[in-house]
mmCIF file with all atom_site columns, C-alpha atoms in Angstrom:
data_model
loop_
_atom_site.group_PDB
_atom_site.id
_atom_site.type_symbol
_atom_site.label_atom_id
_atom_site.label_alt_id
_atom_site.label_comp_id
_atom_site.label_asym_id
_atom_site.label_entity_id
_atom_site.label_seq_id
_atom_site.pdbx_PDB_ins_code
_atom_site.Cartn_x
_atom_site.Cartn_y
_atom_site.Cartn_z
_atom_site.occupancy
_atom_site.B_iso_or_equiv
_atom_site.pdbx_formal_charge
_atom_site.auth_seq_id
_atom_site.auth_comp_id
_atom_site.auth_asym_id
_atom_site.auth_atom_id
_atom_site.pdbx_PDB_model_num
ATOM 1   C CA . MET A 1 1   ? -0.678  64.028  5.740   1.00 47.00 ? 275 MET A CA 1
ATOM 2   C CA . ALA A 1 2   ? -4.160  64.788  4.432   1.00 47.00 ? 276 ALA A CA 1
ATOM 3   C CA . LEU A 1 3   ? -7.099  65.168  6.745   1.00 45.00 ? 277 LEU A CA 1
ATOM 4   C CA . GLN A 1 4   ? -10.192 63.266  5.701   1.00 45.00 ? 278 GLN A CA 1
ATOM 5   C CA . ILE A 1 5   ? -13.661 64.542  6.607   1.00 46.00 ? 279 ILE A CA 1
ATOM 6   C CA . ILE A 1 6   ? -16.427 61.980  6.958   1.00 46.00 ? 280 ILE A CA 1
ATOM 7   C CA . ASP A 1 7   ? -20.065 63.026  6.933   1.00 48.00 ? 281 ASP A CA 1
ATOM 8   C CA . GLY A 1 8   ? -22.541 61.163  9.052   1.00 46.00 ? 282 GLY A CA 1
ATOM 9   C CA . PRO A 1 9   ? -22.622 59.612  12.508  1.00 51.00 ? 283 PRO A CA 1
ATOM 10  C CA . PRO A 1 10  ? -19.614 57.786  13.868  1.00 51.00 ? 284 PRO A CA 1
ATOM 11  C CA . PRO A 1 11  ? -19.621 54.013  13.193  1.00 51.00 ? 285 PRO A CA 1
ATOM 12  C CA . GLN A 1 12  ? -21.332 51.893  15.821  1.00 54.00 ? 286 GLN A CA 1
ATOM 13  C CA . GLN A 1 13  ? -19.126 49.541  17.770  1.00 53.00 ? 287 GLN A CA 1
ATOM 14  C CA . SER A 1 14  ? -20.693 46.257  18.798  1.00 54.00 ? 288 SER A CA 1
ATOM 15  C CA . VAL A 1 15  ? -20.302 45.512  22.450  1.00 55.00 ? 289 VAL A CA 1
ATOM 16  C CA . PRO A 1 16  ? -20.851 41.918  23.558  1.00 57.00 ? 290 PRO A CA 1
ATOM 17  C CA . PRO A 1 17  ? -23.616 41.493  26.117  1.00 59.00 ? 291 PRO A CA 1
ATOM 18  C CA . PRO A 1 18  ? -22.492 40.854  29.654  1.00 57.00 ? 292 PRO A CA 1
ATOM 19  C CA . PRO A 1 19  ? -22.229 37.142  30.473  1.00 57.00 ? 293 PRO A CA 1
ATOM 20  C CA . ALA A 1 20  ? -25.345 35.704  32.005  1.00 56.00 ? 294 ALA A CA 1
ATOM 21  C CA . ASP A 1 21  ? -25.100 32.941  34.550  1.00 59.00 ? 295 ASP A CA 1
ATOM 22  C CA . ASP A 1 22  ? -28.456 31.449  33.643  1.00 62.00 ? 296 ASP A CA 1
ATOM 23  C CA . ILE A 1 23  ? -27.695 30.787  29.910  1.00 62.00 ? 297 ILE A CA 1
ATOM 24  C CA . PRO A 1 24  ? -26.620 27.170  29.347  1.00 63.00 ? 298 PRO A CA 1
ATOM 25  C CA . PRO A 1 25  ? -23.589 26.503  27.140  1.00 62.00 ? 299 PRO A CA 1
ATOM 26  C CA . PRO A 1 26  ? -24.319 25.386  23.588  1.00 61.00 ? 300 PRO A CA 1
ATOM 27  C CA . PRO A 1 27  ? -24.594 21.622  23.139  1.00 61.00 ? 301 PRO A CA 1
ATOM 28  C CA . PRO A 1 28  ? -21.493 19.844  21.803  1.00 59.00 ? 302 PRO A CA 1
ATOM 29  C CA . PRO A 1 29  ? -21.549 19.122  18.065  1.00 56.00 ? 303 PRO A CA 1
ATOM 30  C CA . ASP A 1 30  ? -22.821 15.710  17.071  1.00 55.00 ? 304 ASP A CA 1
ATOM 31  C CA . ASP A 1 31  ? -19.972 13.307  16.459  1.00 52.00 ? 305 ASP A CA 1
ATOM 32  C CA . PRO A 1 32  ? -20.030 11.665  13.041  1.00 46.00 ? 306 PRO A CA 1
ATOM 33  C CA . PRO A 1 33  ? -20.651 7.925   13.141  1.00 46.00 ? 307 PRO A CA 1
ATOM 34  C CA . PRO A 1 34  ? -17.433 5.947   13.499  1.00 47.00 ? 308 PRO A CA 1
ATOM 35  C CA . PRO A 1 35  ? -16.031 4.610   10.226  1.00 45.00 ? 309 PRO A CA 1
ATOM 36  C CA . PRO A 1 36  ? -16.162 0.876   9.584   1.00 45.00 ? 310 PRO A CA 1
ATOM 37  C CA . PRO A 1 37  ? -13.201 -0.942  11.166  1.00 48.00 ? 311 PRO A CA 1
ATOM 38  C CA . ASP A 1 38  ? -11.292 -1.394  7.889   1.00 48.00 ? 312 ASP A CA 1
ATOM 39  C CA . PHE A 1 39  ? -11.329 2.296   6.975   1.00 49.00 ? 313 PHE A CA 1
ATOM 40  C CA . PRO A 1 40  ? -8.187  4.257   7.832   1.00 52.00 ? 314 PRO A CA 1
ATOM 41  C CA . PRO A 1 41  ? -9.075  7.243   10.059  1.00 54.00 ? 315 PRO A CA 1
ATOM 42  C CA . ASP A 1 42  ? -8.364  9.755   7.278   1.00 56.00 ? 316 ASP A CA 1
ATOM 43  C CA . ALA A 1 43  ? -10.082 7.769   4.507   1.00 59.00 ? 317 ALA A CA 1
ATOM 44  C CA . PRO A 1 44  ? -12.875 9.405   2.595   1.00 62.00 ? 318 PRO A CA 1
ATOM 45  C CA . PRO A 1 45  ? -16.265 7.739   2.732   1.00 64.00 ? 319 PRO A CA 1
ATOM 46  C CA . PRO A 1 46  ? -17.230 5.718   -0.316  1.00 66.00 ? 320 PRO A CA 1
ATOM 47  C CA . PRO A 1 47  ? -18.871 7.699   -3.087  1.00 66.00 ? 321 PRO A CA 1
ATOM 48  C CA . PRO A 1 48  ? -22.624 7.279   -3.456  1.00 69.00 ? 322 PRO A CA 1
ATOM 49  C CA . LEU A 1 49  ? -23.716 3.995   -4.949  1.00 62.00 ? 323 LEU A CA 1
ATOM 50  C CA . PRO A 1 50  ? -24.368 4.562   -8.673  1.00 66.00 ? 324 PRO A CA 1
ATOM 51  C CA . PRO A 1 51  ? -28.009 3.873   -9.604  1.00 69.00 ? 325 PRO A CA 1
ATOM 52  C CA . THR A 1 52  ? -26.992 1.435   -12.355 1.00 69.00 ? 326 THR A CA 1
ATOM 53  C CA . CYS A 1 53  ? -24.720 -0.585  -10.067 1.00 70.00 ? 327 CYS A CA 1
ATOM 54  C CA . ASN A 1 54  ? -25.638 -4.254  -9.578  1.00 81.00 ? 328 ASN A CA 1
ATOM 55  C CA . LEU A 1 55  ? -24.018 -4.438  -6.146  1.00 80.00 ? 329 LEU A CA 1
ATOM 56  C CA . THR A 1 56  ? -25.608 -4.199  -2.757  1.00 84.00 ? 330 THR A CA 1
ATOM 57  C CA . LYS A 1 57  ? -24.602 -1.318  -0.523  1.00 82.00 ? 331 LYS A CA 1
ATOM 58  C CA . ASP A 1 58  ? -22.517 -3.716  1.623   1.00 84.00 ? 332 ASP A CA 1
ATOM 59  C CA . GLU A 1 59  ? -20.706 -5.147  -1.412  1.00 85.00 ? 333 GLU A CA 1
ATOM 60  C CA . TYR A 1 60  ? -20.035 -1.647  -2.685  1.00 84.00 ? 334 TYR A CA 1
ATOM 61  C CA . GLU A 1 61  ? -18.583 -0.543  0.665   1.00 85.00 ? 335 GLU A CA 1
ATOM 62  C CA . LEU A 1 62  ? -16.458 -3.722  0.798   1.00 86.00 ? 336 LEU A CA 1
ATOM 63  C CA . LEU A 1 63  ? -15.051 -2.928  -2.642  1.00 87.00 ? 337 LEU A CA 1
ATOM 64  C CA . TRP A 1 64  ? -14.278 0.590   -1.408  1.00 87.00 ? 338 TRP A CA 1
ATOM 65  C CA . ARG A 1 65  ? -12.393 -0.735  1.643   1.00 88.00 ? 339 ARG A CA 1
ATOM 66  C CA . ILE A 1 66  ? -10.360 -3.120  -0.524  1.00 90.00 ? 340 ILE A CA 1
ATOM 67  C CA . GLN A 1 67  ? -9.611  -0.300  -2.960  1.00 89.00 ? 341 GLN A CA 1
ATOM 68  C CA . LEU A 1 68  ? -8.386  1.907   -0.111  1.00 90.00 ? 342 LEU A CA 1
ATOM 69  C CA . ALA A 1 69  ? -6.016  -0.850  1.063   1.00 90.00 ? 343 ALA A CA 1
ATOM 70  C CA . VAL A 1 70  ? -4.675  -1.365  -2.471  1.00 90.00 ? 344 VAL A CA 1
ATOM 71  C CA . HIS A 1 71  ? -4.260  2.383   -2.984  1.00 89.00 ? 345 HIS A CA 1
ATOM 72  C CA . ALA A 1 72  ? -2.431  2.767   0.349   1.00 88.00 ? 346 ALA A CA 1
ATOM 73  C CA . GLU A 1 73  ? -0.011  -0.016  -0.610  1.00 88.00 ? 347 GLU A CA 1
ATOM 74  C CA . LEU A 1 74  ? 0.588   1.567   -4.016  1.00 86.00 ? 348 LEU A CA 1
ATOM 75  C CA . ARG A 1 75  ? 1.346   4.914   -2.357  1.00 85.00 ? 349 ARG A CA 1
ATOM 76  C CA . THR A 1 76  ? 3.789   3.191   0.012   1.00 84.00 ? 350 THR A CA 1
ATOM 77  C CA . LEU A 1 77  ? 5.594   1.468   -2.852  1.00 78.00 ? 351 LEU A CA 1
ATOM 78  C CA . ASP A 1 78  ? 5.406   4.323   -5.328  1.00 77.00 ? 352 ASP A CA 1
ATOM 79  C CA . PRO A 1 79  ? 5.364   7.584   -3.339  1.00 77.00 ? 353 PRO A CA 1
ATOM 80  C CA . TYR A 1 80  ? 6.482   9.661   -6.350  1.00 75.00 ? 354 TYR A CA 1
ATOM 81  C CA . SER A 1 81  ? 3.914   8.108   -8.742  1.00 76.00 ? 355 SER A CA 1
ATOM 82  C CA . GLU A 1 82  ? 6.518   6.716   -11.122 1.00 74.00 ? 356 GLU A CA 1
ATOM 83  C CA . LEU A 1 83  ? 4.128   3.989   -12.263 1.00 76.00 ? 357 LEU A CA 1
ATOM 84  C CA . SER A 1 84  ? 1.745   5.174   -14.945 1.00 79.00 ? 358 SER A CA 1
ATOM 85  C CA . GLN A 1 85  ? -1.962  5.472   -14.242 1.00 82.00 ? 359 GLN A CA 1
ATOM 86  C CA . SER A 1 86  ? -2.635  2.502   -16.536 1.00 83.00 ? 360 SER A CA 1
ATOM 87  C CA . TYR A 1 87  ? -0.202  0.279   -14.570 1.00 84.00 ? 361 TYR A CA 1
ATOM 88  C CA . GLU A 1 88  ? -1.754  1.383   -11.281 1.00 86.00 ? 362 GLU A CA 1
ATOM 89  C CA . SER A 1 89  ? -5.217  0.659   -12.664 1.00 87.00 ? 363 SER A CA 1
ATOM 90  C CA . GLU A 1 90  ? -4.156  -2.791  -13.832 1.00 88.00 ? 364 GLU A CA 1
ATOM 91  C CA . ILE A 1 91  ? -2.666  -3.595  -10.423 1.00 89.00 ? 365 ILE A CA 1
ATOM 92  C CA . SER A 1 92  ? -5.742  -2.253  -8.620  1.00 89.00 ? 366 SER A CA 1
ATOM 93  C CA . HIS A 1 93  ? -8.149  -4.164  -10.835 1.00 89.00 ? 367 HIS A CA 1
ATOM 94  C CA . GLU A 1 94  ? -6.383  -7.508  -10.499 1.00 91.00 ? 368 GLU A CA 1
ATOM 95  C CA . VAL A 1 95  ? -5.873  -7.329  -6.723  1.00 91.00 ? 369 VAL A CA 1
ATOM 96  C CA . LEU A 1 96  ? -9.327  -5.888  -6.060  1.00 90.00 ? 370 LEU A CA 1
ATOM 97  C CA . SER A 1 97  ? -11.020 -8.595  -8.163  1.00 89.00 ? 371 SER A CA 1
ATOM 98  C CA . LYS A 1 98  ? -9.130  -11.418 -6.475  1.00 92.00 ? 372 LYS A CA 1
ATOM 99  C CA . VAL A 1 99  ? -9.676  -10.237 -2.890  1.00 92.00 ? 373 VAL A CA 1
ATOM 100 C CA . PHE A 1 100 ? -13.343 -9.368  -3.489  1.00 90.00 ? 374 PHE A CA 1
ATOM 101 C CA . SER A 1 101 ? -13.975 -12.760 -5.115  1.00 90.00 ? 375 SER A CA 1
ATOM 102 C CA . VAL A 1 102 ? -12.409 -14.665 -2.206  1.00 91.00 ? 376 VAL A CA 1
ATOM 103 C CA . MET A 1 103 ? -14.316 -12.619 0.363   1.00 91.00 ? 377 MET A CA 1
ATOM 104 C CA . GLN A 1 104 ? -17.619 -13.171 -1.468  1.00 88.00 ? 378 GLN A CA 1
ATOM 105 C CA . ASN A 1 105 ? -17.000 -16.931 -1.703  1.00 91.00 ? 379 ASN A CA 1
ATOM 106 C CA . GLU A 1 106 ? -16.293 -17.037 2.035   1.00 92.00 ? 380 GLU A CA 1
ATOM 107 C CA . ALA A 1 107 ? -19.258 -14.738 2.820   1.00 89.00 ? 381 ALA A CA 1
ATOM 108 C CA . ARG A 1 108 ? -17.017 -12.253 4.638   1.00 88.00 ? 382 ARG A CA 1
ATOM 109 C CA . SER A 1 109 ? -17.562 -8.523  4.868   1.00 85.00 ? 383 SER A CA 1
ATOM 110 C CA . GLU A 1 110 ? -14.435 -7.451  6.768   1.00 88.00 ? 384 GLU A CA 1
ATOM 111 C CA . LEU A 1 111 ? -10.819 -7.491  5.621   1.00 89.00 ? 385 LEU A CA 1
ATOM 112 C CA . GLN A 1 112 ? -8.673  -9.922  7.569   1.00 91.00 ? 386 GLN A CA 1
ATOM 113 C CA . GLU A 1 113 ? -4.933  -9.940  8.101   1.00 93.00 ? 387 GLU A CA 1
ATOM 114 C CA . ARG A 1 114 ? -4.475  -12.545 5.367   1.00 93.00 ? 388 ARG A CA 1
ATOM 115 C CA . ASP A 1 115 ? -6.292  -10.238 2.924   1.00 93.00 ? 389 ASP A CA 1
ATOM 116 C CA . ARG A 1 116 ? -3.999  -7.352  3.832   1.00 92.00 ? 390 ARG A CA 1
ATOM 117 C CA . THR A 1 117 ? -0.959  -9.622  3.485   1.00 92.00 ? 391 THR A CA 1
ATOM 118 C CA . TYR A 1 118 ? -2.118  -10.781 0.048   1.00 93.00 ? 392 TYR A CA 1
ATOM 119 C CA . ILE A 1 119 ? -2.749  -7.178  -1.024  1.00 92.00 ? 393 ILE A CA 1
ATOM 120 C CA . GLN A 1 120 ? 0.718   -6.141  0.147   1.00 89.00 ? 394 GLN A CA 1
ATOM 121 C CA . GLU A 1 121 ? 2.528   -9.075  -1.486  1.00 89.00 ? 395 GLU A CA 1
ATOM 122 C CA . ARG A 1 122 ? 0.624   -9.000  -4.772  1.00 91.00 ? 396 ARG A CA 1
ATOM 123 C CA . VAL A 1 123 ? 0.859   -5.231  -5.199  1.00 89.00 ? 397 VAL A CA 1
ATOM 124 C CA . ARG A 1 124 ? 4.604   -5.412  -4.496  1.00 85.00 ? 398 ARG A CA 1
ATOM 125 C CA . ALA A 1 125 ? 5.120   -8.234  -6.983  1.00 84.00 ? 399 ALA A CA 1
ATOM 126 C CA . MET A 1 126 ? 3.136   -6.520  -9.726  1.00 86.00 ? 400 MET A CA 1
ATOM 127 C CA . ALA A 1 127 ? 4.782   -3.143  -9.109  1.00 82.00 ? 401 ALA A CA 1
ATOM 128 C CA . LYS A 1 128 ? 8.176   -4.823  -9.299  1.00 77.00 ? 402 LYS A CA 1
ATOM 129 C CA . GLU A 1 129 ? 7.241   -6.502  -12.609 1.00 78.00 ? 403 GLU A CA 1
ATOM 130 C CA . PHE A 1 130 ? 6.126   -3.188  -14.079 1.00 75.00 ? 404 PHE A CA 1
ATOM 131 C CA . ARG A 1 131 ? 9.230   -1.402  -12.790 1.00 69.00 ? 405 ARG A CA 1
ATOM 132 C CA . LEU A 1 132 ? 11.475  -3.987  -14.450 1.00 65.00 ? 406 LEU A CA 1
ATOM 133 C CA . VAL A 1 133 ? 9.611   -3.354  -17.717 1.00 62.00 ? 407 VAL A CA 1
ATOM 134 C CA . LEU A 1 134 ? 9.828   0.422   -17.324 1.00 58.00 ? 408 LEU A CA 1
ATOM 135 C CA . MET A 1 135 ? 13.316  0.654   -15.880 1.00 58.00 ? 409 MET A CA 1
ATOM 136 C CA . PRO A 1 136 ? 15.262  -2.480  -16.742 1.00 57.00 ? 410 PRO A CA 1
ATOM 137 C CA . CYS A 1 137 ? 18.249  -3.163  -14.530 1.00 59.00 ? 411 CYS A CA 1
ATOM 138 C CA . ALA A 1 138 ? 21.750  -2.699  -15.848 1.00 64.00 ? 412 ALA A CA 1
ATOM 139 C CA . LYS A 1 139 ? 23.221  -5.703  -17.595 1.00 76.00 ? 413 LYS A CA 1
ATOM 140 C CA . LEU A 1 140 ? 24.784  -7.899  -14.959 1.00 81.00 ? 414 LEU A CA 1
ATOM 141 C CA . ARG A 1 141 ? 28.268  -9.407  -15.318 1.00 87.00 ? 415 ARG A CA 1
ATOM 142 C CA . PHE A 1 142 ? 27.374  -12.714 -13.693 1.00 88.00 ? 416 PHE A CA 1
ATOM 143 C CA . ALA A 1 143 ? 24.574  -15.197 -14.283 1.00 89.00 ? 417 ALA A CA 1
ATOM 144 C CA . LYS A 1 144 ? 22.719  -17.407 -11.834 1.00 91.00 ? 418 LYS A CA 1
ATOM 145 C CA . LEU A 1 145 ? 24.906  -20.304 -10.561 1.00 92.00 ? 419 LEU A CA 1
ATOM 146 C CA . ASP A 1 146 ? 28.158  -18.565 -11.629 1.00 92.00 ? 420 ASP A CA 1
ATOM 147 C CA . ARG A 1 147 ? 31.067  -18.977 -9.221  1.00 94.00 ? 421 ARG A CA 1
ATOM 148 C CA . VAL A 1 148 ? 32.209  -15.623 -7.841  1.00 92.00 ? 422 VAL A CA 1
ATOM 149 C CA . VAL A 1 149 ? 34.482  -14.116 -5.214  1.00 92.00 ? 423 VAL A CA 1
ATOM 150 C CA . CYS A 1 150 ? 32.843  -11.443 -3.037  1.00 88.00 ? 424 CYS A CA 1
ATOM 151 C CA . ASN A 1 151 ? 34.228  -8.804  -0.712  1.00 87.00 ? 425 ASN A CA 1
ATOM 152 C CA . ILE A 1 152 ? 32.212  -9.412  2.455   1.00 84.00 ? 426 ILE A CA 1
ATOM 153 C CA . GLY A 1 153 ? 34.309  -7.163  4.677   1.00 82.00 ? 427 GLY A CA 1
ATOM 154 C CA . GLY A 1 154 ? 35.423  -7.893  8.198   1.00 81.00 ? 428 GLY A CA 1
ATOM 155 C CA . GLU A 1 155 ? 38.244  -10.307 9.010   1.00 82.00 ? 429 GLU A CA 1
ATOM 156 C CA . ARG A 1 156 ? 37.328  -12.693 6.232   1.00 77.00 ? 430 ARG A CA 1
ATOM 157 C CA . GLY A 1 157 ? 37.537  -10.035 3.489   1.00 85.00 ? 431 GLY A CA 1
ATOM 158 C CA . TRP A 1 158 ? 37.014  -11.993 0.285   1.00 90.00 ? 432 TRP A CA 1
ATOM 159 C CA . ALA A 1 159 ? 35.024  -15.202 0.045   1.00 89.00 ? 433 ALA A CA 1
ATOM 160 C CA . ALA A 1 160 ? 34.107  -17.586 -2.766  1.00 91.00 ? 434 ALA A CA 1
ATOM 161 C CA . GLY A 1 161 ? 30.482  -18.494 -3.456  1.00 93.00 ? 435 GLY A CA 1
ATOM 162 C CA . THR A 1 162 ? 27.782  -19.157 -6.019  1.00 94.00 ? 436 THR A CA 1
ATOM 163 C CA . VAL A 1 163 ? 25.241  -16.671 -7.406  1.00 93.00 ? 437 VAL A CA 1
ATOM 164 C CA . GLN A 1 164 ? 21.804  -17.884 -6.245  1.00 94.00 ? 438 GLN A CA 1
ATOM 165 C CA . ALA A 1 165 ? 19.540  -15.076 -7.483  1.00 88.00 ? 439 ALA A CA 1
ATOM 166 C CA . LEU A 1 166 ? 19.579  -11.883 -9.544  1.00 83.00 ? 440 LEU A CA 1
ATOM 167 C CA . ASN A 1 167 ? 17.811  -8.554  -8.866  1.00 79.00 ? 441 ASN A CA 1
ATOM 168 C CA . GLU A 1 168 ? 16.239  -9.667  -5.588  1.00 81.00 ? 442 GLU A CA 1
ATOM 169 C CA . ASP A 1 169 ? 14.360  -7.356  -3.233  1.00 78.00 ? 443 ASP A CA 1
ATOM 170 C CA . ASP A 1 170 ? 16.356  -6.009  -0.315  1.00 80.00 ? 444 ASP A CA 1
ATOM 171 C CA . PRO A 1 171 ? 14.629  -7.533  2.752   1.00 81.00 ? 445 PRO A CA 1
ATOM 172 C CA . SER A 1 172 ? 15.554  -4.484  4.848   1.00 82.00 ? 446 SER A CA 1
ATOM 173 C CA . ASP A 1 173 ? 13.644  -2.138  2.481   1.00 75.00 ? 447 ASP A CA 1
ATOM 174 C CA . PRO A 1 174 ? 9.912   -2.291  3.334   1.00 68.00 ? 448 PRO A CA 1
ATOM 175 C CA . THR A 1 175 ? 8.974   -0.451  0.129   1.00 64.00 ? 449 THR A CA 1
ATOM 176 C CA . GLY A 1 176 ? 10.499  -3.124  -2.101  1.00 63.00 ? 450 GLY A CA 1
ATOM 177 C CA . GLN A 1 177 ? 12.204  -0.482  -4.221  1.00 65.00 ? 451 GLN A CA 1
ATOM 178 C CA . THR A 1 178 ? 15.803  -1.516  -3.501  1.00 73.00 ? 452 THR A CA 1
ATOM 179 C CA . LEU A 1 179 ? 17.194  -4.503  -5.342  1.00 76.00 ? 453 LEU A CA 1
ATOM 180 C CA . PHE A 1 180 ? 20.271  -6.602  -4.689  1.00 81.00 ? 454 PHE A CA 1
ATOM 181 C CA . ALA A 1 181 ? 22.006  -7.237  -8.015  1.00 81.00 ? 455 ALA A CA 1
ATOM 182 C CA . TYR A 1 182 ? 23.209  -10.614 -6.700  1.00 86.00 ? 456 TYR A CA 1
ATOM 183 C CA . VAL A 1 183 ? 22.397  -12.979 -3.870  1.00 91.00 ? 457 VAL A CA 1
ATOM 184 C CA . VAL A 1 184 ? 25.462  -15.145 -3.285  1.00 92.00 ? 458 VAL A CA 1
ATOM 185 C CA . LYS A 1 185 ? 25.713  -18.276 -1.167  1.00 92.00 ? 459 LYS A CA 1
ATOM 186 C CA . ILE A 1 186 ? 29.155  -18.187 0.394   1.00 90.00 ? 460 ILE A CA 1
ATOM 187 C CA . ASP A 1 187 ? 31.122  -21.439 0.504   1.00 89.00 ? 461 ASP A CA 1
ATOM 188 C CA . PRO A 1 188 ? 31.482  -22.940 4.015   1.00 85.00 ? 462 PRO A CA 1
#
C-alpha cells in the first residue's frame, strides 16, 4: 500500500446552516395547466402550429386529439408494429379526415363517444383488411353455406350445421387479432 502525500490545505467540507424557524418554506411549483379533456394524461402536447398552416389553433388541436385517439387504437391492435408505416399512415389519414370533417360540419370541438366508437371500429376494420393482404389466412376446406359436422364438446359432442361466415373476428378478443376460421349455425 503506497502512501500518498498531498500538498496544500485539507479540503473544505460544507456544513449546512442550522435550520432557522423564521425562514418560510419554498413555494410549491406551479402546476401545469390541465390538458384538454380528450387528451390522455400521458399524451404529449400538440407540436407548435406550423406558420404555413391554414388551420386555426383550435382546429389544429382538434386534429391532434383525433390523431392521438387513432394512434392509441393502432397501438392496441398492433402492439408489435406488424403493419407497415405506410399502412398505418393510410389508416390514420382516412380515419382522421372522416372524423375531422364530421366534427367541423357539426361545429364540435370535443370528441364524443360516437367519435371514439367510429375510430375504434374503422381502425379495426382497416387493420384487418391490411392484415389479410399481408398475411392471408390458410386455405379453408369449407365454403360459406357448406353443410358441416362440428365437435362442440359436452354431452352433445358432434352436431350438424351450416357455415355462415369465414375468418370472422373472435368477439372475446378486444384487439381483433384472433379470427374464427368458421362461424357455424348449428341445426336445432
